[in-house]
Every structure is written in C-alpha cells, then in structure tokens.
PDB file of C-alpha atoms and ligand atoms in Angstrom:
ATOM      1  CA  MET Q   1       0.009   0.020  -0.009  1.00  0.00           C
ATOM      2  CA  ALA Q   2       2.919   2.340   0.802  1.00  0.00           C
ATOM      3  CA  ASP Q   3       1.950   4.796  -1.934  1.00  0.00           C
ATOM      4  CA  ARG Q   4      -1.285   6.140  -0.461  1.00  0.00           C
ATOM      5  CA  ALA Q   5      -1.557   9.887  -0.851  1.00  0.00           C
ATOM      6  CA  ALA Q   6      -2.073  11.967   2.236  1.00  0.00           C
ATOM      7  CA  ARG Q   7      -3.121  15.578   2.692  1.00  0.00           C
ATOM      8  CA  GLU Q   8      -1.016  17.297   5.299  1.00  0.00           C
ATOM      9  CA  ILE Q   9      -2.499  19.787   7.697  1.00  0.00           C
ATOM     10  CA  ARG Q  10      -0.069  21.146  10.310  1.00  0.00           C
ATOM     11  CA  GLY Q  11       1.682  17.788  10.310  1.00  0.00           C
ATOM     12  CA  PHE Q  12      -1.535  15.756  10.653  1.00  0.00           C
ATOM     13  CA  LEU Q  13      -1.766  13.319   7.721  1.00  0.00           C
ATOM     14  CA  LEU Q  14      -5.263  12.919   6.293  1.00  0.00           C
ATOM     15  CA  TYR Q  15      -5.848   9.829   4.166  1.00  0.00           C
ATOM     16  CA  GLU Q  16      -9.234  10.275   2.566  1.00  0.00           C
ATOM     17  CA  ARG Q  17     -11.604   7.367   2.051  1.00  0.00           C
ATOM     18  CA  VAL Q  18      -9.105   4.715   3.040  1.00  0.00           C
ATOM     19  CA  LEU Q  19     -11.913   2.337   3.939  1.00  0.00           C
ATOM     20  CA  ASP Q  20     -14.451   1.541   1.241  1.00  0.00           C
ATOM     21  CA  ARG Q  21     -18.111   1.075   2.024  1.00  0.00           C
ATOM     22  CA  ALA Q  22     -17.819  -2.655   2.711  1.00  0.00           C
ATOM     23  CA  ALA Q  23     -14.872  -2.121   5.061  1.00  0.00           C
ATOM     24  CA  GLN Q  24     -16.767   0.680   6.845  1.00  0.00           C
ATOM     25  CA  ARG Q  25     -19.809  -1.538   7.281  1.00  0.00           C
ATOM     26  CA  ALA Q  26     -17.700  -4.384   8.658  1.00  0.00           C
ATOM     27  CA  LEU Q  27     -15.984  -2.024  11.079  1.00  0.00           C
ATOM     28  CA  VAL Q  28     -19.363  -0.775  12.336  1.00  0.00           C
ATOM     29  CA  GLU Q  29     -20.276  -4.399  13.070  1.00  0.00           C
ATOM     30  CA  ASN Q  30     -16.938  -4.716  14.960  1.00  0.00           C
ATOM     31  CA  VAL Q  31     -17.817  -1.586  16.981  1.00  0.00           C
ATOM     32  CA  ARG Q  32     -21.287  -3.016  17.811  1.00  0.00           C
ATOM     33  CA  ALA Q  33     -19.654  -6.194  19.101  1.00  0.00           C
ATOM     34  CA  ILE Q  34     -17.217  -4.143  21.198  1.00  0.00           C
ATOM     35  CA  ALA Q  35     -20.122  -2.131  22.670  1.00  0.00           C
ATOM     36  CA  ARG Q  36     -22.037  -5.314  23.549  1.00  0.00           C
ATOM     37  CA  ALA Q  37     -19.044  -6.615  25.516  1.00  0.00           C
ATOM     38  CA  ALA Q  38     -17.918  -3.246  26.909  1.00  0.00           C
ATOM     39  CA  PRO Q  39     -20.901  -0.871  26.911  1.00  0.00           C
ATOM     40  CA  PHE Q  40     -20.513   2.813  26.010  1.00  0.00           C
ATOM     41  CA  LEU Q  41     -19.857   5.031  29.039  1.00  0.00           C
ATOM     42  CA  VAL Q  42     -20.762   8.618  29.799  1.00  0.00           C
ATOM     43  CA  PRO Q  43     -17.396  10.292  30.317  1.00  0.00           C
ATOM     44  CA  VAL Q  44     -17.298  12.761  33.198  1.00  0.00           C
ATOM     45  CA  THR Q  45     -14.456  15.206  33.762  1.00  0.00           C
ATOM     46  CA  ARG Q  46     -12.776  15.637  37.136  1.00  0.00           C
ATOM     47  CA  ARG Q  47     -14.969  18.664  37.668  1.00  0.00           C
ATOM     48  CA  GLY Q  48     -18.086  16.563  37.198  1.00  0.00           C
ATOM     49  CA  THR Q  49     -19.052  17.779  33.731  1.00  0.00           C
ATOM     50  CA  GLU Q  50     -20.474  15.180  31.381  1.00  0.00           C
ATOM     51  CA  MET Q  51     -18.869  15.018  27.964  1.00  0.00           C
ATOM     52  CA  SER Q  52     -21.270  14.921  25.013  1.00  0.00           C
ATOM     53  CA  VAL Q  53     -19.592  11.870  23.392  1.00  0.00           C
ATOM     54  CA  ARG Q  54     -20.086   8.302  24.604  1.00  0.00           C
ATOM     55  CA  MET Q  55     -16.961   6.193  24.988  1.00  0.00           C
ATOM     56  CA  THR Q  56     -15.741   2.632  25.170  1.00  0.00           C
ATOM     57  CA  SER Q  57     -12.489   0.939  24.200  1.00  0.00           C
ATOM     58  CA  ALA Q  58     -10.833  -2.168  22.850  1.00  0.00           C
ATOM     59  CA  GLY Q  59      -7.342  -3.456  23.418  1.00  0.00           C
ATOM     60  CA  ALA Q  60      -5.047  -3.919  26.404  1.00  0.00           C
ATOM     61  CA  PHE Q  61      -6.069  -0.541  27.829  1.00  0.00           C
ATOM     62  CA  GLY Q  62      -9.113   1.698  27.621  1.00  0.00           C
ATOM     63  CA  TRP Q  63      -9.154   5.410  28.138  1.00  0.00           C
ATOM     64  CA  ILE Q  64     -11.397   6.498  30.991  1.00  0.00           C
ATOM     65  CA  THR Q  65     -12.404   9.797  32.532  1.00  0.00           C
ATOM     66  CA  ASP Q  66     -14.427  10.162  35.712  1.00  0.00           C
ATOM     67  CA  ARG Q  67     -14.303  12.183  38.949  1.00  0.00           C
ATOM     68  CA  ARG Q  68     -10.891  10.667  39.565  1.00  0.00           C
ATOM     69  CA  GLY Q  69      -9.523  12.133  36.330  1.00  0.00           C
ATOM     70  CA  TYR Q  70      -8.187  10.828  33.016  1.00  0.00           C
ATOM     71  CA  ARG Q  71      -6.329   7.554  32.754  1.00  0.00           C
ATOM     72  CA  TYR Q  72      -5.904   4.285  30.975  1.00  0.00           C
ATOM     73  CA  GLU Q  73      -7.446   1.210  32.622  1.00  0.00           C
ATOM     74  CA  PRO Q  74      -6.919  -2.453  31.766  1.00  0.00           C
ATOM     75  CA  VAL Q  75     -10.612  -3.299  32.297  1.00  0.00           C
ATOM     76  CA  HIS Q  76     -14.035  -1.663  31.698  1.00  0.00           C
ATOM     77  CA  PRO Q  77     -15.569  -0.209  34.893  1.00  0.00           C
ATOM     78  CA  SER Q  78     -17.946  -3.232  34.908  1.00  0.00           C
ATOM     79  CA  GLY Q  79     -14.857  -5.396  35.489  1.00  0.00           C
ATOM     80  CA  VAL Q  80     -14.826  -7.097  32.066  1.00  0.00           C
ATOM     81  CA  GLY Q  81     -11.699  -6.955  29.984  1.00  0.00           C
ATOM     82  CA  TRP Q  82     -11.751  -4.682  26.923  1.00  0.00           C
ATOM     83  CA  PRO Q  83     -12.433  -6.710  23.757  1.00  0.00           C
ATOM     84  CA  PRO Q  84      -9.594  -7.145  21.256  1.00  0.00           C
ATOM     85  CA  ILE Q  85      -8.886  -4.362  18.750  1.00  0.00           C
ATOM     86  CA  PRO Q  86     -10.562  -5.230  15.432  1.00  0.00           C
ATOM     87  CA  GLU Q  87      -8.052  -6.844  13.101  1.00  0.00           C
ATOM     88  CA  ARG Q  88      -8.908  -4.532  10.222  1.00  0.00           C
ATOM     89  CA  VAL Q  89      -7.833  -1.436  12.174  1.00  0.00           C
ATOM     90  CA  VAL Q  90      -4.704  -3.157  13.423  1.00  0.00           C
ATOM     91  CA  ALA Q  91      -3.950  -3.864   9.717  1.00  0.00           C
ATOM     92  CA  LEU Q  92      -4.472  -0.151   8.935  1.00  0.00           C
ATOM     93  CA  TRP Q  93      -2.050   0.784  11.735  1.00  0.00           C
ATOM     94  CA  ARG Q  94       0.603  -1.558  10.350  1.00  0.00           C
ATOM     95  CA  GLU Q  95       0.126  -0.197   6.902  1.00  0.00           C
ATOM     96  CA  LEU Q  96       0.181   3.500   7.761  1.00  0.00           C
ATOM     97  CA  VAL Q  97       2.709   3.546  10.604  1.00  0.00           C
ATOM     98  CA  PRO Q  98       4.854   0.450  10.004  1.00  0.00           C
ATOM     99  CA  GLU Q  99       7.659   1.728  12.254  1.00  0.00           C
ATOM    100  CA  ALA Q 100       5.397   2.164  15.280  1.00  0.00           C
ATOM    101  CA  ARG Q 101       4.929  -0.288  18.169  1.00  0.00           C
ATOM    102  CA  PRO Q 102       1.702  -2.304  18.039  1.00  0.00           C
ATOM    103  CA  PRO Q 103      -1.399  -0.410  19.215  1.00  0.00           C
ATOM    104  CA  GLU Q 104      -2.423  -1.069  22.855  1.00  0.00           C
ATOM    105  CA  SER Q 105      -5.640   0.911  22.922  1.00  0.00           C
ATOM    106  CA  CYS Q 106      -8.516   1.614  20.598  1.00  0.00           C
ATOM    107  CA  LEU Q 107     -10.758   4.352  21.978  1.00  0.00           C
ATOM    108  CA  VAL Q 108     -14.267   4.303  20.488  1.00  0.00           C
ATOM    109  CA  ASN Q 109     -16.124   7.615  20.513  1.00  0.00           C
ATOM    110  CA  TRP Q 110     -19.776   7.842  19.645  1.00  0.00           C
ATOM    111  CA  TYR Q 111     -21.066  11.282  18.615  1.00  0.00           C
ATOM    112  CA  GLY Q 112     -24.786  11.976  18.437  1.00  0.00           C
ATOM    113  CA  PRO Q 113     -25.780  14.868  16.167  1.00  0.00           C
ATOM    114  CA  ASP Q 114     -25.102  17.445  18.888  1.00  0.00           C
ATOM    115  CA  ALA Q 115     -21.952  15.976  20.361  1.00  0.00           C
ATOM    116  CA  ARG Q 116     -18.588  17.658  20.092  1.00  0.00           C
ATOM    117  CA  MET Q 117     -15.136  17.392  21.527  1.00  0.00           C
ATOM    118  CA  GLY Q 118     -13.314  20.429  22.867  1.00  0.00           C
ATOM    119  CA  LEU Q 119      -9.752  21.290  21.849  1.00  0.00           C
ATOM    120  CA  HIS Q 120      -7.405  18.922  23.704  1.00  0.00           C
ATOM    121  CA  GLN Q 121      -3.931  17.340  23.522  1.00  0.00           C
ATOM    122  CA  ASP Q 122      -3.463  13.572  23.569  1.00  0.00           C
ATOM    123  CA  SER Q 123      -0.928  13.409  26.383  1.00  0.00           C
ATOM    124  CA  ASP Q 124      -1.828  10.477  28.605  1.00  0.00           C
ATOM    125  CA  GLU Q 125       0.490   8.094  26.788  1.00  0.00           C
ATOM    126  CA  ALA Q 126       4.001   7.337  28.116  1.00  0.00           C
ATOM    127  CA  ASP Q 127       5.788   7.259  24.755  1.00  0.00           C
ATOM    128  CA  MET Q 128       4.881  10.431  22.845  1.00  0.00           C
ATOM    129  CA  ALA Q 129       7.124   9.320  19.990  1.00  0.00           C
ATOM    130  CA  GLN Q 130       4.427   6.805  19.077  1.00  0.00           C
ATOM    131  CA  PRO Q 131       1.737   8.056  16.628  1.00  0.00           C
ATOM    132  CA  VAL Q 132      -2.009   8.109  17.004  1.00  0.00           C
ATOM    133  CA  VAL Q 133      -4.167   6.748  14.143  1.00  0.00           C
ATOM    134  CA  SER Q 134      -7.820   7.739  13.944  1.00  0.00           C
ATOM    135  CA  VAL Q 135     -10.665   6.423  11.799  1.00  0.00           C
ATOM    136  CA  SER Q 136     -13.956   8.217  11.079  1.00  0.00           C
ATOM    137  CA  LEU Q 137     -17.279   6.437  10.344  1.00  0.00           C
ATOM    138  CA  GLY Q 138     -20.698   7.852   9.686  1.00  0.00           C
ATOM    139  CA  ASP Q 139     -21.592  11.571   9.476  1.00  0.00           C
ATOM    140  CA  ASP Q 140     -19.090  14.254   8.540  1.00  0.00           C
ATOM    141  CA  ALA Q 141     -17.236  16.006  11.355  1.00  0.00           C
ATOM    142  CA  LEU Q 142     -15.491  19.329  11.515  1.00  0.00           C
ATOM    143  CA  PHE Q 143     -12.003  18.656  12.895  1.00  0.00           C
ATOM    144  CA  ARG Q 144     -10.061  21.667  14.209  1.00  0.00           C
ATOM    145  CA  ILE Q 145      -6.299  21.685  14.589  1.00  0.00           C
ATOM    146  CA  GLY Q 146      -4.560  24.264  16.765  1.00  0.00           C
ATOM    147  CA  ASN Q 147      -1.144  24.630  18.294  1.00  0.00           C
ATOM    148  CA  GLU Q 148       1.070  23.075  20.950  1.00  0.00           C
ATOM    149  CA  GLU Q 149       0.138  25.859  23.364  1.00  0.00           C
ATOM    150  CA  ARG Q 150      -3.477  26.810  24.011  1.00  0.00           C
ATOM    151  CA  GLY Q 151      -4.879  29.533  21.744  1.00  0.00           C
ATOM    152  CA  GLY Q 152      -3.579  30.924  18.481  1.00  0.00           C
ATOM    153  CA  ARG Q 153      -4.826  30.380  15.016  1.00  0.00           C
ATOM    154  CA  THR Q 154      -6.454  27.108  14.054  1.00  0.00           C
ATOM    155  CA  GLU Q 155      -7.303  25.287  10.853  1.00  0.00           C
ATOM    156  CA  SER Q 156     -10.307  23.099  10.217  1.00  0.00           C
ATOM    157  CA  VAL Q 157     -11.022  20.189   7.909  1.00  0.00           C
ATOM    158  CA  TRP Q 158     -14.101  18.029   7.371  1.00  0.00           C
ATOM    159  CA  LEU Q 159     -13.579  14.330   8.162  1.00  0.00           C
ATOM    160  CA  ARG Q 160     -15.766  11.909   6.227  1.00  0.00           C
ATOM    161  CA  SER Q 161     -16.715   8.313   6.653  1.00  0.00           C
ATOM    162  CA  GLY Q 162     -13.770   6.082   5.884  1.00  0.00           C
ATOM    163  CA  ASP Q 163     -11.144   8.783   6.357  1.00  0.00           C
ATOM    164  CA  VAL Q 164      -8.061   8.075   8.475  1.00  0.00           C
ATOM    165  CA  ILE Q 165      -5.820  10.589  10.252  1.00  0.00           C
ATOM    166  CA  VAL Q 166      -2.251   9.954  11.463  1.00  0.00           C
ATOM    167  CA  MET Q 167      -0.967  12.251  14.165  1.00  0.00           C
ATOM    168  CA  GLY Q 168       2.762  11.799  14.685  1.00  0.00           C
ATOM    169  CA  GLY Q 169       6.005  13.620  15.053  1.00  0.00           C
ATOM    170  CA  ALA Q 170       5.726  17.249  16.057  1.00  0.00           C
ATOM    171  CA  ALA Q 171       1.958  17.155  15.355  1.00  0.00           C
ATOM    172  CA  ARG Q 172       1.556  14.620  18.237  1.00  0.00           C
ATOM    173  CA  ARG Q 173       1.418  17.561  20.698  1.00  0.00           C
ATOM    174  CA  LEU Q 174      -1.001  19.844  18.850  1.00  0.00           C
ATOM    175  CA  HIS Q 175      -4.386  20.708  20.240  1.00  0.00           C
ATOM    176  CA  HIS Q 176      -7.300  19.338  18.209  1.00  0.00           C
ATOM    177  CA  GLY Q 177     -11.009  18.737  18.584  1.00  0.00           C
ATOM    178  CA  ILE Q 178     -14.355  18.195  16.884  1.00  0.00           C
ATOM    179  CA  ASP Q 179     -16.458  21.340  16.565  1.00  0.00           C
ATOM    180  CA  ARG Q 180     -19.562  19.696  15.205  1.00  0.00           C
ATOM    181  CA  ILE Q 181     -21.169  16.839  13.315  1.00  0.00           C
ATOM    182  CA  LYS Q 182     -23.177  17.368  10.163  1.00  0.00           C
ATOM    183  CA  ALA Q 183     -26.077  14.970  10.728  1.00  0.00           C
ATOM    184  CA  GLY Q 184     -27.429  13.203   7.727  1.00  0.00           C
ATOM    185  CA  THR Q 185     -24.288  13.400   5.572  1.00  0.00           C
ATOM    186  CA  SER Q 186     -23.783   9.609   5.695  1.00  0.00           C
ATOM    187  CA  ASP Q 187     -26.187   6.699   5.651  1.00  0.00           C
ATOM    188  CA  LEU Q 188     -23.656   4.226   7.035  1.00  0.00           C
ATOM    189  CA  LEU Q 189     -25.199   4.081  10.513  1.00  0.00           C
ATOM    190  CA  ASP Q 190     -28.924   3.443  11.255  1.00  0.00           C
ATOM    191  CA  VAL Q 191     -29.098   6.718  13.151  1.00  0.00           C
ATOM    192  CA  PRO Q 192     -27.559  10.169  12.669  1.00  0.00           C
ATOM    193  CA  GLY Q 193     -24.126  10.427  14.257  1.00  0.00           C
ATOM    194  CA  ARG Q 194     -20.487   9.487  13.995  1.00  0.00           C
ATOM    195  CA  ILE Q 195     -18.081   6.864  15.314  1.00  0.00           C
ATOM    196  CA  ASN Q 196     -14.429   7.648  15.788  1.00  0.00           C
ATOM    197  CA  LEU Q 197     -11.784   5.012  16.575  1.00  0.00           C
ATOM    198  CA  THR Q 198      -8.441   6.166  17.876  1.00  0.00           C
ATOM    199  CA  LEU Q 199      -5.532   3.765  18.136  1.00  0.00           C
ATOM    200  CA  ARG Q 200      -2.631   4.417  20.497  1.00  0.00           C
ATOM    201  CA  VAL Q 201       0.396   2.951  22.148  1.00  0.00           C
ATOM    202  CA  VAL Q 202      -0.109   3.618  25.851  1.00  0.00           C
ATOM    203  CA  THR Q 203       2.955   2.272  27.730  1.00  0.00           C
TER     204      THR Q 203
HETATM  205  C1  MD6 Y   1     -12.462  12.559  16.735  1.00  0.00           C
HETATM  206  N1  MD6 Y   1     -10.226  12.659  17.484  1.00  0.00           N
HETATM  207  O1  MD6 Y   1     -12.041  12.523  15.612  1.00  0.00           O
HETATM  208  C2  MD6 Y   1     -11.541  12.971  17.895  1.00  0.00           C
HETATM  209  N2  MD6 Y   1      -6.879  12.495  18.587  1.00  0.00           N
HETATM  210  O2  MD6 Y   1     -13.594  12.310  17.040  1.00  0.00           O
HETATM  211  C3  MD6 Y   1      -9.157  12.860  18.262  1.00  0.00           C
HETATM  212  O3  MD6 Y   1      -9.260  13.347  19.367  1.00  0.00           O
HETATM  213  C4  MD6 Y   1      -7.869  12.511  17.762  1.00  0.00           C
HETATM  214  O4  MD6 Y   1      -8.628  12.267  15.493  1.00  0.00           O
HETATM  215  C5  MD6 Y   1      -5.649  12.153  18.204  1.00  0.00           C
HETATM  216  C6  MD6 Y   1      -5.386  11.861  16.875  1.00  0.00           C
HETATM  217  C7  MD6 Y   1      -6.377  11.889  15.961  1.00  0.00           C
HETATM  218  C8  MD6 Y   1      -7.631  12.215  16.363  1.00  0.00           C
HETATM  219 FE1   FE Y   2      -7.400  13.469  20.460  1.00  0.00          FE
END
C-alpha cells in the first residue's frame, strides 16, 4: 500500500476514504460487538461535567475519565476486559505507521448529532514518539487543529466516513477537537451520528 496519498494539515496526515463502504460496514459491526461486551460510558471530567460523546475501548487498555480524572485502565468499569482491537484497524495501523509499536488501545467515541469534543492534547500516553491513528465512520465531522500551546490560529477540515488521520512527530502535541457533526451526511449508521476510533500505544 505504501503509496497512499495523504493531505497534510499542520503535520496531521489525512488519508481520505481509506476504507471503502464494505470495510466501513464491517468495522461498524466490529464496533457493535465491542459495545455489547464493553458498553458505552458517559465520560465525566474531574470537575463533574459530562462530555457529550459516549466512549468505550478495545485493546489492552481503555481510556477512561471520571471524577478521579483521566487515565488508561486495563478493564471496563464493569470489570470485564476490553475486547480485542478489530483486526482490520490493526492492519491499517501496520500499513500507515509500520515503524510504530503495536497499538495497545482503541478508543471508540460515539457522537450523536449534537456531540462535540473540545480542543485537547493527547498526552496520557507514556511514549509520545508513538503516533495516533484515527478512523472516522458515519456523518461528517469538522475537525479543528490548533497549536502546541493553548490559543492561537487554528485550521479546520471536514472528516468523512472512511477517512483516516495519522498524528505523529511534532503534530503529536498539537491541540485538536471536533467542533460539530453534520447529521445526515452519511447513511452508514442506522441513526444520525459518528463513530471515531483512535488507536494508540499507551505504555
Ligand atoms: C475525533 N479525534 O475524531 C476525535 N486524537 O472524534 C481525536 O481526538 C484525535 O482524530 C488524536 C489523533 C487523531 C484524532
Ligand atoms: Fe485526540
């Protein structure tokens, strides 16, 4: 595959429509199976504010936030182990970031039509030299990329179903977030909304 074309935005690499419709559908089925084993959670910040996305995970570690703060946990709060990361996204990881260590976590974010994700840095991982690979499914989402420090100018790009982003190198420390979802732009899911999968090395 090595010759896929990427669009670069501030060091983020955007691979458009990497997953075809059949692969997207199969991945949605994988996500449904993950959610049956490890149900979606309502993430709550340390201050007690509910986030608008719903979250679960696959892999050796899942990313959790609750009144105790942000962290990776080896099991779902129910006590069950996180299900394995779907093989097709592990294959994508190997293809797009062959030099990286194997992924240890696949965070699954569910966005309803009104969900968003504020500008944040991904900084809970021990080895920041390892990239993050993110897959979008369902409705279009407006992704905003900022700077290493808070504030300053930002750039936005629409992410569509089947798109994949690689965040590595200097871009690994940039703020980024999802401003909004454009409901009804995809008919992949039975309901309006978006699924995002983010693969990471945690240790
Ligand atoms: C999202 N994505 O696309 C949120 N983080 O719903 C992220 O927070 C993200 O897309 C790190 C690398 C790529 C991402
Ligand atoms: Fe992130």
